[in-house]
Short mmCIF file of C-alpha atoms and ligand atoms in Angstrom, two decimals:
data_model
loop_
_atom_site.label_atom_id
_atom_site.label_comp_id
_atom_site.label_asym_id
_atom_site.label_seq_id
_atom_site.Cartn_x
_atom_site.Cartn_y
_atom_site.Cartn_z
CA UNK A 1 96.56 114.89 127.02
CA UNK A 2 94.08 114.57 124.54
CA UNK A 3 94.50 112.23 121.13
CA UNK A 4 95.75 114.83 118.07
CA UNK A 5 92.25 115.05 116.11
CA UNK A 6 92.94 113.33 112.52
CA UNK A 7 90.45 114.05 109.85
CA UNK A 8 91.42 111.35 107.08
CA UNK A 9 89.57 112.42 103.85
CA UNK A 10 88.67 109.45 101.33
CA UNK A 11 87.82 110.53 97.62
CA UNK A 12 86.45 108.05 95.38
CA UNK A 13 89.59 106.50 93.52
CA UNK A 14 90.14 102.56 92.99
CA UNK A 15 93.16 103.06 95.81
CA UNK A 16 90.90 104.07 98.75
CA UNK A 17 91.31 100.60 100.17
CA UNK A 18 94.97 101.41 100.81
CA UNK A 19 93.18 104.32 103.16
CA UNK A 20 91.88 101.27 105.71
CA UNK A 21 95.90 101.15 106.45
CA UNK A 22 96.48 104.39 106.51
CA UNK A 23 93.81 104.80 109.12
CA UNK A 24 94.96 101.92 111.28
CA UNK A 25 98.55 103.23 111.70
CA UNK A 26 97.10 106.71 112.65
CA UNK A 27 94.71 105.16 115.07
CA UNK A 28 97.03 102.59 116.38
CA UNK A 29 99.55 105.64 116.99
CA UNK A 30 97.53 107.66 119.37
CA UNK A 31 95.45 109.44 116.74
CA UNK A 32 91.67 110.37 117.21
CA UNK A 33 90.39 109.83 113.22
CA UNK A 34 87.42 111.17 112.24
CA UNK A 35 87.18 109.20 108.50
CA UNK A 36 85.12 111.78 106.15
CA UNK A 37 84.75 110.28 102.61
CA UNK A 38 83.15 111.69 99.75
CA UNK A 39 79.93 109.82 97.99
CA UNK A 40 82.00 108.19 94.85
CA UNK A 41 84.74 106.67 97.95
CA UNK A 42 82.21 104.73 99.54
CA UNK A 43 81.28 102.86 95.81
CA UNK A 44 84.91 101.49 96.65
CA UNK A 45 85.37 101.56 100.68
CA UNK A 46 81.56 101.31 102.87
CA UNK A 47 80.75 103.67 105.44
CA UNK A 48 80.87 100.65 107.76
CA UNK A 49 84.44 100.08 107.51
CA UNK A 50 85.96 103.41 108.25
CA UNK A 51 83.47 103.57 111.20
CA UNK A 52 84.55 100.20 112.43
CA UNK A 53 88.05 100.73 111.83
CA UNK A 54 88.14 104.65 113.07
CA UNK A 55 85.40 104.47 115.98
CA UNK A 56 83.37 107.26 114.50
CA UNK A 57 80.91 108.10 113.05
CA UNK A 58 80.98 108.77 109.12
CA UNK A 59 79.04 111.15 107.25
CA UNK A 60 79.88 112.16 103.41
CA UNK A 61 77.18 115.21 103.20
CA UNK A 62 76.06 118.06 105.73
CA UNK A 63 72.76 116.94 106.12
CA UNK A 64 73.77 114.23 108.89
CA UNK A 65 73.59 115.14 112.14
CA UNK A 66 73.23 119.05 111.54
CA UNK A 67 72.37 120.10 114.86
CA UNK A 68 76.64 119.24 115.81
CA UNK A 69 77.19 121.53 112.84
CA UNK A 70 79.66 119.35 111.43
CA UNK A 71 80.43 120.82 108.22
CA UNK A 72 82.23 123.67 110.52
CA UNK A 73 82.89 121.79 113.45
CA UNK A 74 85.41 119.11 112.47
CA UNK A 75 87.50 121.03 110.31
CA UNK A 76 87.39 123.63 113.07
CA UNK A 77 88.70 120.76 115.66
CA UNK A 78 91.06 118.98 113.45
CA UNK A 79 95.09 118.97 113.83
CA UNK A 80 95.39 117.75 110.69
CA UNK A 81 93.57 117.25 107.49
CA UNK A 82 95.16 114.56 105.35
CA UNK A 83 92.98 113.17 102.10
CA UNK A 84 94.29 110.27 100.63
CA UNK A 85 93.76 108.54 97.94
CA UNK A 86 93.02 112.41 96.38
CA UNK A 87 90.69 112.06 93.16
CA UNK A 88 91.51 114.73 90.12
CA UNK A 89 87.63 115.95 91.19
CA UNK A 90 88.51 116.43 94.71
CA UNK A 91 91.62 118.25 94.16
CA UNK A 92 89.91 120.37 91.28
CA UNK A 93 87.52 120.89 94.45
CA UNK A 94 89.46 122.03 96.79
CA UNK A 95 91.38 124.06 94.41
CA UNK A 96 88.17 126.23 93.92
CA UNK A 97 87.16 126.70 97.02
CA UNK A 98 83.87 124.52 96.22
CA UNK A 99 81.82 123.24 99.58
CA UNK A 100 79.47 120.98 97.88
CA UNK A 101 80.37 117.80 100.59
CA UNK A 102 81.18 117.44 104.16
CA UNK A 103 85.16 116.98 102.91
CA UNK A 104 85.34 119.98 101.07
CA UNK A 105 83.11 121.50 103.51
CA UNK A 106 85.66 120.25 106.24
CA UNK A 107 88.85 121.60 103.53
CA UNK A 108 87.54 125.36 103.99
CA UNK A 109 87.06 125.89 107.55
CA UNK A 110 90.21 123.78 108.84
CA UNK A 111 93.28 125.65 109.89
CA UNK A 112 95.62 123.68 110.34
CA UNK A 113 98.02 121.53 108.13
CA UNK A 114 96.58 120.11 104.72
CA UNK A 115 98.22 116.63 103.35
CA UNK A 116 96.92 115.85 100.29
CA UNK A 117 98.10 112.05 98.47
CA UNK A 118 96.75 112.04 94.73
CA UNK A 119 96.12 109.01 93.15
CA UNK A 120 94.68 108.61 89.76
CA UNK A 121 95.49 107.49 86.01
CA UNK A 122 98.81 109.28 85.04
CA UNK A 123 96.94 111.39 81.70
CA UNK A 124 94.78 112.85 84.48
CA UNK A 125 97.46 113.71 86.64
CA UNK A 126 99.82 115.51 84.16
CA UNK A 127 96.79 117.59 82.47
CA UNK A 128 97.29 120.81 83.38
CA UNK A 129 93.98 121.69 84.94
CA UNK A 130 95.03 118.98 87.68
CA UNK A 131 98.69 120.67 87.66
CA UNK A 132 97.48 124.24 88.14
CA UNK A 133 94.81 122.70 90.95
CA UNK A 134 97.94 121.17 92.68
CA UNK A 135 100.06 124.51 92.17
CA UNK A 136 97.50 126.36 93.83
CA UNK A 137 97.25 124.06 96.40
CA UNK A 138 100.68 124.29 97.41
CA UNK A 139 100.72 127.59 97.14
CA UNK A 140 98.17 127.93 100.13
CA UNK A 141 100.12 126.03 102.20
CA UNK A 142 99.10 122.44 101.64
CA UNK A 143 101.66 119.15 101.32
CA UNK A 144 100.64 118.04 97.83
CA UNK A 145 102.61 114.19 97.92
CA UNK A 146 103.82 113.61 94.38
CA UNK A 147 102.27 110.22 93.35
CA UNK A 148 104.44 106.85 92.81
CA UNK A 149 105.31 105.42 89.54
CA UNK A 150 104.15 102.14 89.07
CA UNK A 151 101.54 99.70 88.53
CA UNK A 152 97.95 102.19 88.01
CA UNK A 153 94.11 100.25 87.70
CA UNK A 154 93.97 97.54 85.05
CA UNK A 155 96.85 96.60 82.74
CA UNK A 156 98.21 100.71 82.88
CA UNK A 157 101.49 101.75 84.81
CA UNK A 158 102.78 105.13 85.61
CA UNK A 159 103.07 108.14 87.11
CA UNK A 160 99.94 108.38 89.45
CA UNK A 161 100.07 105.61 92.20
CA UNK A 162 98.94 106.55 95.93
CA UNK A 163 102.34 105.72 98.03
CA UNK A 164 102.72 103.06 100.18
CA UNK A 165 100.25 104.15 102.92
CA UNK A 166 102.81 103.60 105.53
CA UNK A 167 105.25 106.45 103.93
CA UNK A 168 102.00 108.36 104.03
CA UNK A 169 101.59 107.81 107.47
CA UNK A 170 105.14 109.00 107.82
CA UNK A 171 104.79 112.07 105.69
CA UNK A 172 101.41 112.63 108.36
CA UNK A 173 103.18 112.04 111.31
CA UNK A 174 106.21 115.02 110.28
CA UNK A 175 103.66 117.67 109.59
CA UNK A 176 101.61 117.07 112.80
CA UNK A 177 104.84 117.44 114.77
CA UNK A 178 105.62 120.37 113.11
CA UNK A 179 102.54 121.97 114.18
CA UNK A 180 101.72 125.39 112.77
CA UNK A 181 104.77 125.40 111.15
CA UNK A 182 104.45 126.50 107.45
CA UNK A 183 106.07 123.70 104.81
CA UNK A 184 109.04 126.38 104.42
CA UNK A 185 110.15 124.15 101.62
CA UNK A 186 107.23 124.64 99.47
CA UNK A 187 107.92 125.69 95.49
CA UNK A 188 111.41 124.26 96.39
CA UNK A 189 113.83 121.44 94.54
CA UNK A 190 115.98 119.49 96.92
CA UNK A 191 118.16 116.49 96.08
CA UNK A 192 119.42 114.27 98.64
CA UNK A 193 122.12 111.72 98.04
CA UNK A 194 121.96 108.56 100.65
CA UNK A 195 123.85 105.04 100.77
CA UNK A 196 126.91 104.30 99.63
CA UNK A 197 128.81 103.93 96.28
CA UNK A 198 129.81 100.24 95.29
CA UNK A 199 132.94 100.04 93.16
CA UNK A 200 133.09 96.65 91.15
CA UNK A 201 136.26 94.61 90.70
CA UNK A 202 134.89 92.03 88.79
CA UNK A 203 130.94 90.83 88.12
CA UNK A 204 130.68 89.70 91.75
CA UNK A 205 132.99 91.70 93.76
CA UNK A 206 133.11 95.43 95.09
CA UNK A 207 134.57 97.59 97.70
CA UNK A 208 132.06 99.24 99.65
CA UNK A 209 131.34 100.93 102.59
CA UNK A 210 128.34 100.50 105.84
CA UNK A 211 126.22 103.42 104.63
CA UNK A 212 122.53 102.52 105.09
CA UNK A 213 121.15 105.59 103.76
CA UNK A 214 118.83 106.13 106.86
CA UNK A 215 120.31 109.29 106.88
CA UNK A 216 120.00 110.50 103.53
CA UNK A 217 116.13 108.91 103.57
CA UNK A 218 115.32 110.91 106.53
CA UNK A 219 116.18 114.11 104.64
CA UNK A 220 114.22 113.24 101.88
CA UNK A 221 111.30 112.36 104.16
CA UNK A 222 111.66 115.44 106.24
CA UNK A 223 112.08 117.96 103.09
CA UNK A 224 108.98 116.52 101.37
CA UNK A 225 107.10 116.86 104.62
CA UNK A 226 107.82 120.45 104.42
CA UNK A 227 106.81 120.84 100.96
CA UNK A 228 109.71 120.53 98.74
CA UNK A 229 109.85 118.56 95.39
CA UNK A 230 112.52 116.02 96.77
CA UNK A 231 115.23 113.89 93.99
CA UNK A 232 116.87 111.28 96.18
CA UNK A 233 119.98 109.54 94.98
CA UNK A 234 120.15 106.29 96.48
CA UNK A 235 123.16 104.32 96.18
CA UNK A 236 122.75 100.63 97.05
CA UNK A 237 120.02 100.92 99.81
CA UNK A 238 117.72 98.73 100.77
CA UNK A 239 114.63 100.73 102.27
CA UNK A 240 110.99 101.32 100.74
CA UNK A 241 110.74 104.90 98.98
CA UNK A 242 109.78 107.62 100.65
CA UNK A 243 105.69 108.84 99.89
CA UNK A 244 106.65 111.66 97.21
CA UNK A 245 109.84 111.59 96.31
CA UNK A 246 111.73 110.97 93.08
CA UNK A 247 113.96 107.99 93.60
CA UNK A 248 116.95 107.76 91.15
CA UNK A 249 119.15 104.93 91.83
CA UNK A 250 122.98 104.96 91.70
CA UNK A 251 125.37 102.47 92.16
CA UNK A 252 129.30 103.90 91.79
CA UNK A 253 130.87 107.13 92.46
CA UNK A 254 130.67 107.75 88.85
CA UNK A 255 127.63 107.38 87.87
CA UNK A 256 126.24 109.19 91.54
CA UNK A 257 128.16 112.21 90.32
CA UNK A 258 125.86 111.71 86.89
CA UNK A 259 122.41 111.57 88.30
CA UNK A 260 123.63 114.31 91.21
CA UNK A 261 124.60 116.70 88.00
CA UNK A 262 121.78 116.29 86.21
CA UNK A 263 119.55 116.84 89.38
CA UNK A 264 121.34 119.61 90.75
CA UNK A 265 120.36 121.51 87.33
CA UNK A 266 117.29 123.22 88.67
CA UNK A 267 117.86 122.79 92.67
CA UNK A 268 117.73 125.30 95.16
CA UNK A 269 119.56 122.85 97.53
CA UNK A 270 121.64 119.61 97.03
CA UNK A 271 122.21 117.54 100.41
CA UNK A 272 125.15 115.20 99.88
CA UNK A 273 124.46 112.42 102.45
CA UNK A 274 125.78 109.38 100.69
CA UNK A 275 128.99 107.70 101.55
CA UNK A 276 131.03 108.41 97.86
CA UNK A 277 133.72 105.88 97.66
CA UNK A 278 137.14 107.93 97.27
CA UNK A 279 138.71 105.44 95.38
CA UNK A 280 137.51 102.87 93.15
CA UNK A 281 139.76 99.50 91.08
CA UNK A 282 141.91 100.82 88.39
CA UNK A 283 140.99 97.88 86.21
CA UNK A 284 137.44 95.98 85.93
CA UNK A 285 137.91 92.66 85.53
CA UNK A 286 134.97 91.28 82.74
CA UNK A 287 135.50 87.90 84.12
CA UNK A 288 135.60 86.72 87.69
CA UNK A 289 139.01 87.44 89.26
CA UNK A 290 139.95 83.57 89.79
CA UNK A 291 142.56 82.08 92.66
CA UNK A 292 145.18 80.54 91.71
CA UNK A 293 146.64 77.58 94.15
CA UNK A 294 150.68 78.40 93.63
CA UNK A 295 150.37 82.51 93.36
CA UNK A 296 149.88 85.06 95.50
CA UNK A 297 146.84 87.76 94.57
CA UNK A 298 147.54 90.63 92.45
CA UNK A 299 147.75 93.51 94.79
CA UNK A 300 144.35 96.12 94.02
CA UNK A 301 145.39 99.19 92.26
CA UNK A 302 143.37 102.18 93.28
CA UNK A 303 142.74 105.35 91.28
CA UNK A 304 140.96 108.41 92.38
CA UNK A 305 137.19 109.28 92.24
CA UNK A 306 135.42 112.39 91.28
CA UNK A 307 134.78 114.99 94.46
CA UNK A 308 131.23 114.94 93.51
CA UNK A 309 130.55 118.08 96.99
CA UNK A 310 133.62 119.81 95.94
CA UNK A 311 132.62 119.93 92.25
CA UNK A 312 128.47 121.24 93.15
CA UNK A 313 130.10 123.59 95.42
CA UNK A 314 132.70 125.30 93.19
CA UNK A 315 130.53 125.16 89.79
CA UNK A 316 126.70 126.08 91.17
CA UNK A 317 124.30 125.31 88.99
CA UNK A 318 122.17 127.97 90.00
CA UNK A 319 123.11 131.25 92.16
CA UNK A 320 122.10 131.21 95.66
CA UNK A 321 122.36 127.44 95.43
CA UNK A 322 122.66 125.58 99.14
CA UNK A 323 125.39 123.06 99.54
CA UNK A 324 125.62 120.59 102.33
CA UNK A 325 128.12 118.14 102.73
CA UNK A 326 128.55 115.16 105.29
CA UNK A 327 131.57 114.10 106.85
CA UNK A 328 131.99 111.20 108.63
CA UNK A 329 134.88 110.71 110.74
CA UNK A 330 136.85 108.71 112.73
CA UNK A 331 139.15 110.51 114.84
CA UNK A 332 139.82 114.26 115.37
CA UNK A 333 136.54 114.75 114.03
CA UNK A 334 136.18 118.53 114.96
CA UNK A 335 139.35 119.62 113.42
CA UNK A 336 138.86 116.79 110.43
CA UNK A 337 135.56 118.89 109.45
CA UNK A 338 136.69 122.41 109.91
CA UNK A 339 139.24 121.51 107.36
CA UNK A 340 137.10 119.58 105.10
CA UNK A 341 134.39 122.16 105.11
CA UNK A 342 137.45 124.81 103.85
CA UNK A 343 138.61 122.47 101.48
CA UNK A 344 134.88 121.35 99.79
CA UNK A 345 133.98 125.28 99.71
CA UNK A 346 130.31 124.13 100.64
CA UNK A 347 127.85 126.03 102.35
CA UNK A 348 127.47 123.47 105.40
CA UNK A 349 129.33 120.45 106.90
CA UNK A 350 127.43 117.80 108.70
CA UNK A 351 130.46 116.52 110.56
CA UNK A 352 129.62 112.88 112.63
CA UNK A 353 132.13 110.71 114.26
CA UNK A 354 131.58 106.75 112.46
CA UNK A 355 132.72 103.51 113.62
CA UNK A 356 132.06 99.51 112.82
CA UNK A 357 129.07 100.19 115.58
CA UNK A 358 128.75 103.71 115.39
CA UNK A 359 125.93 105.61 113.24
CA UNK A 360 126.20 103.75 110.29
CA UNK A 361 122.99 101.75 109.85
CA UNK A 362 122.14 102.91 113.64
CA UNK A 363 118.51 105.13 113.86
CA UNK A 364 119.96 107.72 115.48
CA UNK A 365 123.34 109.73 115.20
CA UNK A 366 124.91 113.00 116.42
CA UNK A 367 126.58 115.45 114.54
CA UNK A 368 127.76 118.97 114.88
CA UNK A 369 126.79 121.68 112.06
CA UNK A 370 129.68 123.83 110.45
CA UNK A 371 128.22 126.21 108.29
CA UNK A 372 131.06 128.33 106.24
CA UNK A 373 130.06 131.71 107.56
CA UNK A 374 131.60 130.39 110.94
CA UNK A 375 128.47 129.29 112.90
CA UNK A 376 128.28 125.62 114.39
CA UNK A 377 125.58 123.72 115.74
CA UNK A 378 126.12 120.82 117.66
CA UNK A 379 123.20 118.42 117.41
CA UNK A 380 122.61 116.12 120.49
CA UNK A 381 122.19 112.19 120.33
CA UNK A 382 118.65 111.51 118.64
CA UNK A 383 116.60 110.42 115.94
CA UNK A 384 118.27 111.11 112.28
CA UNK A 385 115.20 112.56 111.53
CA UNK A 386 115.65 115.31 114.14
CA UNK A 387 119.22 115.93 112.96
CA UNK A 388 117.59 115.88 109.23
CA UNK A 389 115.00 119.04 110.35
CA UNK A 390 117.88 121.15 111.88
CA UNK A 391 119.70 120.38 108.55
CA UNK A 392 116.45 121.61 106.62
CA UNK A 393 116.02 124.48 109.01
CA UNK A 394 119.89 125.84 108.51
CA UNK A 395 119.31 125.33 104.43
CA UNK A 396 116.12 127.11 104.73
CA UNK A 397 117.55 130.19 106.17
CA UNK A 398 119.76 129.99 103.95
CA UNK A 399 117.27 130.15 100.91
CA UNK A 400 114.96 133.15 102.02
C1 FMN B 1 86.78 102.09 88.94
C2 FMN B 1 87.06 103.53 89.05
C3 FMN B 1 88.29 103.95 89.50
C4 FMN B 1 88.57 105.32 89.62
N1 FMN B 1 89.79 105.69 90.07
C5 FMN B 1 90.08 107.00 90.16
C6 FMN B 1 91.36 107.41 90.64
O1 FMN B 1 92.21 106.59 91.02
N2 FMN B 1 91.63 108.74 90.68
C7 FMN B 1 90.73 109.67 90.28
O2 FMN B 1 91.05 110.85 90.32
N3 FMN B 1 89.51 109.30 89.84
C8 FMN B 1 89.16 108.00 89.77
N4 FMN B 1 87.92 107.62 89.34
C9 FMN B 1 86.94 108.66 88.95
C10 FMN B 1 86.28 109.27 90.19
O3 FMN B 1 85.62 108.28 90.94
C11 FMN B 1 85.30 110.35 89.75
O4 FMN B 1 86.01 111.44 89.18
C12 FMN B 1 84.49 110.87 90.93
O5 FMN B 1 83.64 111.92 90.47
C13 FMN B 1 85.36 111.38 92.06
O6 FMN B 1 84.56 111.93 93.07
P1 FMN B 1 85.17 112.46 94.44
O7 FMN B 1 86.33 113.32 94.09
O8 FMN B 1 84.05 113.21 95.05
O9 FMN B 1 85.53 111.27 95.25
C14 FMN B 1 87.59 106.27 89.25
C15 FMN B 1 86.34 105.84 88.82
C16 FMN B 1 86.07 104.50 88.73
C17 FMN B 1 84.72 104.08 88.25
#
């Protein structure tokens, strides 16, 4: 079978050297690249290194090599499109239809999936001549990555950092396998919940639970791949953000129930994959709880926490509002679900059976679907992120 044809498009921002690793994880994964950067990206990056590094040649204008046509020809041939780091200019570009470079050039005449990963100061990312360029953008169809918060060129820090190039890669990697596929997520608000709640006894102690979150950050990642503006509520995890997604963290039951509130305000779905402690210490010690050598511990008192699903589900914040819930069992987990799924009043029910060794912090996991109108779909042992995209696909039909 032939390599999937990559075109990576480099515009002329300070972060096109985080490109070179982009390009290296889509060549070392199969890919056929074909690097196309503009004039201002090779005053960062030189045409020598994305040939070296991709095996092709590069051209920035249309005069190279004319008789291959490739101002037509590569877009024509490409399964993918993905520019990264995207300048302001380039975005305003492609935006306006302008063909005044062998990217944009490249831009009109593809037809398949678009992945664009801005990068620039955070002023020029929130003016709205760069916000209408990106609304239009995803309004054709194109995955428009929200940029990272941090550290920007020089001493400034913000909203407008490219993401780690490997969550690129992964956000790259979803919409080729989608294939024609439309992002059916696009214009939509999704939050995502993953990990689990910590509830403190004292300043060093908690109960927990084995959540990872690899569940709940395979939603995220899948959802943004398919266009949606993605909040993820991450509760004591320990794994790199996903490329365009709001990260919000949360540490107890109480204050997950906060941040899901306050994110659920505007969304058209809300994905509860986090493990929410049911119970949490009655009393905080502000000191750590001490031993004593002649008495026996103080027994734990527990109280009750907040039912954070069934609370979204019976108060929506909006009408026509999706709500999924997870439940992870560990016996009679058919019957356990049907129950729960009654009892939470959400839209869907992720049920999974969980053990010491079983799906939590595992890569893959197996589920079955219970969706309140009575359907079920059992989900076979795989990836989470497969189980995440039948999730997404069930919520989606759910939202047109
Ligand atoms: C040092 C330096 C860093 C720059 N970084 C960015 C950036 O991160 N994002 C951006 O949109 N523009 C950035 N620019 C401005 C662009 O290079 C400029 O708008 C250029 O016209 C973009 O052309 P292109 O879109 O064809 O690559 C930078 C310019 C310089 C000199």
């Amino acid at each position: 079978m032939d390599k999937p044809k990559v075109v990576l498009g480099v515009s002329g921002g300070i972060a096109a050297y985080k490109a070179c690793e982009l390009l290296r994880r889509l060549t070392e994964s199969g890919h056929d690249v074909r690097v196309v950067p503009t004039a201002s990206a090779l005053h960062f990056v030189g045409a020598a290194t994305w040939s070296a590094l991709s095996g092709n040649p590069v051209a920035t204008e249309v005069w190279d090599d004319v008789h291959e046509v490739p101002h037509v020809r590569i877009g024509q041939g490409a399964d993918l499109v993905v520019v990264a780091p995207a300048t302001a200019d380039t975005l305003a570009r492609a935006a306006h239809g302008l063909a005044d470079d062998l990217l944009t050039n490249t831009l009109l005449t593809a037809r398949c999936p678009v992945v664009f990963a801005p990068a620039m100061h955070t002023e020029m990312w929130e003016h709205p001549a760069t916000q209408e360029n990106v609304a239009t953008l995803r309004r054709r169809g194109a995955v428009v990555v929200e940029p990272a918060v941090g550290r920007l060129t020089g001493v400034d820090t913000g909203k407008g950092r490219l993401p780690d190039p490997a969550e690129i890669f992964e956000v790259c990697r979803r919409v080729l396998a989608r294939g024609a596929a439309e992002p059916d997520l696009a214009g939509r608000h999704v939050v995502v919940s993953a990990g689990g709640t910590r509830e403190p006894l004292d300043p060093v102690r908690f109960l927990g639970n084995r959540s990872s979150g690899k569940q709940g950050y395979a939603l995220a990642r899948t959802a943004a791949a398919r266009g949606a503006r993605v909040t993820l509520i991450a509760a004591n995890t320990a794994l790199p953000d996903p490329a365009g997604v709001d990260v919000v963290p949360a540490g107890t039951a109480v204050q997950l129930r906060e941040a899901v509130l306050k994110a659920a305000a505007d969304a058209d779905a809300v994905v509860m994959a986090a493990a929410v402690a049911d119970f949490r210490p009655a009393a905080y010690a502000t000191g750590k709880i001490k031993k004593k050598d002649d008495q026996e511990p103080e027994p734990i008192v527990l109280v009750r926490n907040p039912d954070i699903l069934a609370e979204i589900s019976a108060d929506r914040a909006r009408p026509g509002q999706v709500i999924v819930g997870f439940a992870a069992e560990t016996d009679d987990v058919l019957a356990h679900g049907r129950a729960k799924l009654v009892r939470k009043g959400c839209d869907l029910l992720v049920v999974n059976e969980v053990g010491e060794h079983r799906t939590f912090g595992a890569e893959e996991n197996e589920a079955v679907v219970l969706a309140a109108d009575g359907g079920e779909t059992p989900v076979p042992h795989g990836p989470k992120e497969a189980l995440a995209e039948i999730v997404w696909d069930l919520v989606a039909a759910r939202l047109h």
